[in-house]
Amino acid sequence: MPPLLDDDALAGSAVVANSAMNRDRQLAGINSYERELGFNPVDVLAALLRVTGAPDTVAWLDLCCGSGRALIQAAGRLHEAGVADRVLVEGVDLVDAFDPAPDVPWLRLTVAPVLEWVPARRYDLITSVHGLHYVGDKLGLLARAAGWLTDGGRLVADLDLAEVRLAAGAPAGRRLATDLREAGFSYDGRRRRIGRDDRGDVTLPYEYLGADATAGPNYTGQDAVHSYYRRRGGRPG
């Protein structure tokens, strides 16, 4: 096992302060949230507003939102559609590198470590587009985010199981995928995408040990962070 960083040290590493990932990604188009997620978040919010008995406000939270460009564009589209007074588009990122954004109540961009940030509400949609690659306790964040959903809310994020390692260094792999599914998540190994379709109080059987910021490039070609765990109730790996 390589020397591992705690959250404070990891936040100060050059890999986590990545200036490329999510800095130029648009809401729709070639390099976009729509392409990465397989849907446009604006369409999801608009569909929720059309449901009989829809809540007064529907909300989308994007974790590790980068420049926030896609969220700013989404807020603009929702305003043009005349539904801005019934939505909240919220993004959280460690680095203060947001694009210029209008000061409007339906858009909120916050600078904070995602593992320390505490929401003030629940969300109908939670996304993280390639953000978990730079988070230390990836499993801890997923467990917390499951509790931030509304009943029937949807979570979608990129998760590469090769970046989740056991203490001996091997990827957690299939056993982790099974544990995630048993906890109510879905996992698409081909797309490296994790999902969830309802709020839940989640406890995963893994103890976080620390992160390796020297792991090198992952499947995206960008340097990523390996997260190390000890599996509770079993061999350390």
Short mmCIF file of C-alpha atoms in Angstrom, two decimals:
data_model
loop_
_atom_site.label_atom_id
_atom_site.label_comp_id
_atom_site.label_asym_id
_atom_site.label_seq_id
_atom_site.Cartn_x
_atom_site.Cartn_y
_atom_site.Cartn_z
CA MET A 1 0.00 0.00 0.00
CA PRO A 2 1.49 3.40 -0.96
CA PRO A 3 1.68 6.28 1.53
CA LEU A 4 -1.87 7.55 1.92
CA LEU A 5 -3.10 11.12 2.26
CA ASP A 6 -5.81 12.31 4.61
CA ASP A 7 -8.55 14.62 3.32
CA ASP A 8 -6.69 17.87 4.05
CA ALA A 9 -3.52 16.75 2.31
CA LEU A 10 -5.48 15.33 -0.61
CA ALA A 11 -7.37 18.61 -1.09
CA GLY A 12 -4.03 20.39 -1.50
CA SER A 13 -2.68 17.98 -4.11
CA ALA A 14 -2.28 18.99 -7.74
CA VAL A 15 -4.46 16.10 -8.92
CA VAL A 16 -7.50 17.19 -6.93
CA ALA A 17 -7.09 20.83 -7.92
CA ASN A 18 -7.43 19.61 -11.51
CA SER A 19 -7.95 22.54 -13.84
CA ALA A 20 -9.14 20.46 -16.81
CA MET A 21 -11.92 18.12 -15.68
CA ASN A 22 -15.40 19.71 -15.87
CA ARG A 23 -13.97 23.16 -16.58
CA ASP A 24 -15.24 23.35 -20.17
CA ARG A 25 -18.10 20.85 -20.11
CA GLN A 26 -21.39 22.24 -21.42
CA LEU A 27 -24.95 21.23 -20.59
CA ALA A 28 -25.54 19.74 -24.07
CA GLY A 29 -23.42 18.94 -27.12
CA ILE A 30 -20.22 16.99 -27.74
CA ASN A 31 -18.42 17.68 -24.44
CA SER A 32 -21.47 17.82 -22.21
CA TYR A 33 -23.38 16.57 -19.22
CA GLU A 34 -26.07 15.29 -21.56
CA ARG A 35 -23.57 13.07 -23.36
CA GLU A 36 -21.84 11.84 -20.19
CA LEU A 37 -25.01 11.17 -18.20
CA GLY A 38 -27.15 9.89 -21.05
CA PHE A 39 -29.84 12.51 -20.34
CA ASN A 40 -30.21 16.25 -19.96
CA PRO A 41 -30.81 17.31 -16.33
CA VAL A 42 -33.11 20.12 -17.50
CA ASP A 43 -35.38 17.54 -19.14
CA VAL A 44 -35.50 15.56 -15.87
CA LEU A 45 -36.47 18.64 -13.84
CA ALA A 46 -39.05 19.74 -16.41
CA ALA A 47 -40.63 16.28 -16.42
CA LEU A 48 -40.89 16.31 -12.63
CA LEU A 49 -42.68 19.66 -12.74
CA ARG A 50 -45.31 18.17 -15.07
CA VAL A 51 -46.13 15.28 -12.73
CA THR A 52 -49.49 15.53 -10.97
CA GLY A 53 -48.90 16.58 -7.38
CA ALA A 54 -45.35 17.79 -8.12
CA PRO A 55 -43.63 19.60 -5.23
CA ASP A 56 -43.47 23.37 -5.15
CA THR A 57 -39.74 23.20 -5.93
CA VAL A 58 -37.63 20.53 -7.64
CA ALA A 59 -33.86 20.55 -7.15
CA TRP A 60 -30.73 19.29 -8.91
CA LEU A 61 -27.42 18.98 -7.04
CA ASP A 62 -24.15 18.51 -8.94
CA LEU A 63 -21.13 17.42 -6.89
CA CYS A 64 -17.64 18.42 -8.10
CA CYS A 65 -19.24 20.77 -10.61
CA GLY A 66 -16.02 22.35 -11.91
CA SER A 67 -16.65 25.75 -13.49
CA GLY A 68 -20.39 25.29 -13.07
CA ARG A 69 -20.85 26.09 -16.76
CA ALA A 70 -23.44 23.37 -17.35
CA LEU A 71 -25.41 24.46 -14.29
CA ILE A 72 -25.37 28.10 -15.34
CA GLN A 73 -26.65 27.08 -18.76
CA ALA A 74 -29.34 24.90 -17.17
CA ALA A 75 -30.49 27.78 -14.96
CA GLY A 76 -30.77 29.96 -18.06
CA ARG A 77 -32.85 27.38 -19.92
CA LEU A 78 -35.19 26.92 -16.98
CA HIS A 79 -35.65 30.67 -16.74
CA GLU A 80 -36.47 30.85 -20.46
CA ALA A 81 -39.02 28.07 -19.97
CA GLY A 82 -40.75 30.14 -17.30
CA VAL A 83 -40.23 27.63 -14.47
CA ALA A 84 -37.24 29.15 -12.67
CA ASP A 85 -39.39 30.05 -9.66
CA ARG A 86 -40.00 26.32 -9.08
CA VAL A 87 -36.44 24.95 -9.42
CA LEU A 88 -33.09 25.01 -7.69
CA VAL A 89 -29.86 24.22 -9.53
CA GLU A 90 -27.00 23.77 -7.07
CA GLY A 91 -23.33 22.90 -7.54
CA VAL A 92 -20.48 22.26 -5.10
CA ASP A 93 -16.78 22.22 -5.94
CA LEU A 94 -13.51 22.40 -4.01
CA VAL A 95 -11.95 24.99 -6.31
CA ASP A 96 -13.29 28.52 -6.76
CA ALA A 97 -13.12 28.58 -10.57
CA PHE A 98 -16.76 29.19 -11.44
CA ASP A 99 -17.76 30.91 -14.65
CA PRO A 100 -19.49 34.28 -14.20
CA ALA A 101 -23.04 33.54 -13.08
CA PRO A 102 -26.19 35.62 -12.57
CA ASP A 103 -27.19 36.33 -8.99
CA VAL A 104 -30.56 34.57 -9.07
CA PRO A 105 -32.32 32.48 -6.41
CA TRP A 106 -32.65 29.38 -8.59
CA LEU A 107 -28.86 28.97 -9.06
CA ARG A 108 -26.42 28.32 -6.22
CA LEU A 109 -22.67 27.59 -6.62
CA THR A 110 -20.72 26.78 -3.46
CA VAL A 111 -16.99 26.38 -2.81
CA ALA A 112 -16.50 23.59 -0.28
CA PRO A 113 -14.96 20.11 0.11
CA VAL A 114 -17.79 17.76 -0.89
CA LEU A 115 -16.99 15.42 2.02
CA GLU A 116 -17.53 18.22 4.54
CA TRP A 117 -20.40 20.05 2.88
CA VAL A 118 -23.85 19.60 4.44
CA PRO A 119 -26.97 20.31 2.36
CA ALA A 120 -29.92 22.31 3.64
CA ARG A 121 -32.49 20.30 1.71
CA ARG A 122 -33.06 17.10 -0.28
CA TYR A 123 -32.71 16.79 -4.05
CA ASP A 124 -34.72 15.19 -6.82
CA LEU A 125 -31.58 14.67 -8.90
CA ILE A 126 -27.95 14.33 -7.75
CA THR A 127 -25.12 13.96 -10.26
CA SER A 128 -21.35 13.83 -10.29
CA VAL A 129 -19.79 13.85 -13.75
CA HIS A 130 -16.30 12.38 -13.38
CA GLY A 131 -16.04 14.03 -9.96
CA LEU A 132 -15.59 10.91 -7.83
CA HIS A 133 -12.24 10.30 -9.54
CA TYR A 134 -10.82 13.10 -7.32
CA VAL A 135 -12.60 12.31 -4.06
CA GLY A 136 -10.85 10.44 -1.26
CA ASP A 137 -13.71 8.64 0.49
CA LYS A 138 -15.75 7.86 -2.62
CA LEU A 139 -17.92 5.27 -0.87
CA GLY A 140 -18.58 7.58 2.06
CA LEU A 141 -19.77 10.32 -0.28
CA LEU A 142 -22.07 7.93 -2.13
CA ALA A 143 -23.58 6.75 1.15
CA ARG A 144 -24.17 10.34 2.27
CA ALA A 145 -25.60 11.39 -1.10
CA ALA A 146 -28.14 8.55 -0.95
CA GLY A 147 -29.59 10.23 2.12
CA TRP A 148 -29.79 13.60 0.36
CA LEU A 149 -32.27 12.34 -2.25
CA THR A 150 -35.98 12.93 -2.09
CA ASP A 151 -38.20 9.86 -1.98
CA GLY A 152 -38.01 8.59 -5.54
CA GLY A 153 -35.04 10.86 -6.27
CA ARG A 154 -32.32 9.86 -8.73
CA LEU A 155 -28.53 9.72 -8.29
CA VAL A 156 -26.13 9.22 -11.22
CA ALA A 157 -22.32 9.40 -11.03
CA ASP A 158 -19.20 8.14 -12.74
CA LEU A 159 -17.42 5.54 -10.59
CA ASP A 160 -14.43 3.47 -11.66
CA LEU A 161 -14.19 0.43 -9.36
CA ALA A 162 -10.48 0.18 -10.24
CA GLU A 163 -9.99 3.36 -8.18
CA VAL A 164 -11.37 1.69 -5.04
CA ARG A 165 -8.62 -0.43 -3.48
CA LEU A 166 -8.35 -2.76 -0.53
CA ALA A 167 -5.54 -2.43 2.00
CA ALA A 168 -3.33 -4.95 0.20
CA GLY A 169 -3.62 -2.94 -3.01
CA ALA A 170 -6.02 -5.01 -5.10
CA PRO A 171 -9.12 -3.37 -6.60
CA ALA A 172 -12.27 -4.04 -4.59
CA GLY A 173 -13.87 -5.19 -7.84
CA ARG A 174 -16.81 -7.58 -8.02
CA ARG A 175 -17.30 -7.84 -4.28
CA LEU A 176 -17.71 -4.08 -4.06
CA ALA A 177 -20.17 -4.11 -6.97
CA THR A 178 -22.20 -6.73 -5.09
CA ASP A 179 -22.10 -4.71 -1.86
CA LEU A 180 -23.25 -1.59 -3.71
CA ARG A 181 -26.16 -3.43 -5.32
CA GLU A 182 -27.18 -4.93 -1.98
CA ALA A 183 -27.22 -1.38 -0.58
CA GLY A 184 -29.65 -0.25 -3.27
CA PHE A 185 -27.31 1.11 -5.95
CA SER A 186 -27.07 -0.02 -9.55
CA TYR A 187 -23.71 -0.32 -11.30
CA ASP A 188 -22.97 -0.37 -15.03
CA GLY A 189 -19.47 -1.80 -15.42
CA ARG A 190 -19.23 -0.97 -19.12
CA ARG A 191 -20.02 2.70 -18.61
CA ARG A 192 -18.44 2.79 -15.13
CA ARG A 193 -21.59 4.46 -13.88
CA ILE A 194 -23.34 4.12 -10.54
CA GLY A 195 -26.98 4.97 -9.96
CA ARG A 196 -29.73 5.00 -7.40
CA ASP A 197 -33.47 5.64 -7.71
CA ASP A 198 -34.62 6.38 -4.17
CA ARG A 199 -33.49 7.93 -0.90
CA GLY A 200 -31.97 5.59 1.65
CA ASP A 201 -29.93 5.43 4.83
CA VAL A 202 -26.87 3.58 3.54
CA THR A 203 -24.05 1.94 5.47
CA LEU A 204 -21.41 0.20 3.35
CA PRO A 205 -19.11 -2.42 4.96
CA TYR A 206 -15.89 -0.49 4.25
CA GLU A 207 -13.58 1.53 6.51
CA TYR A 208 -11.80 4.34 4.70
CA LEU A 209 -8.01 4.33 5.12
CA GLY A 210 -6.83 7.22 2.94
CA ALA A 211 -6.07 8.18 -0.65
CA ASP A 212 -3.24 7.83 -3.14
CA ALA A 213 -2.88 10.90 -5.37
CA THR A 214 0.01 9.36 -7.35
CA ALA A 215 -2.05 6.61 -9.02
CA GLY A 216 -1.72 8.18 -12.47
CA PRO A 217 -4.23 8.34 -15.35
CA ASN A 218 -7.47 6.39 -15.31
CA TYR A 219 -9.66 5.45 -18.27
CA THR A 220 -10.41 9.13 -19.00
CA GLY A 221 -6.71 9.86 -19.55
CA GLN A 222 -6.68 12.22 -16.54
CA ASP A 223 -4.74 11.56 -13.34
CA ALA A 224 -7.07 10.18 -10.68
CA VAL A 225 -7.12 9.29 -6.99
CA HIS A 226 -7.14 5.74 -5.64
CA SER A 227 -9.16 5.34 -2.45
CA TYR A 228 -8.12 2.64 0.05
CA TYR A 229 -10.46 0.74 2.36
CA ARG A 230 -10.56 -2.12 4.79
CA ARG A 231 -13.63 -4.28 4.40
CA ARG A 232 -15.41 -4.73 7.71
CA GLY A 233 -16.33 -8.24 8.75
CA GLY A 234 -13.83 -9.91 6.48
CA ARG A 235 -10.24 -10.16 5.41
CA PRO A 236 -8.50 -6.78 4.93
CA GLY A 237 -7.79 -7.52 1.26
#
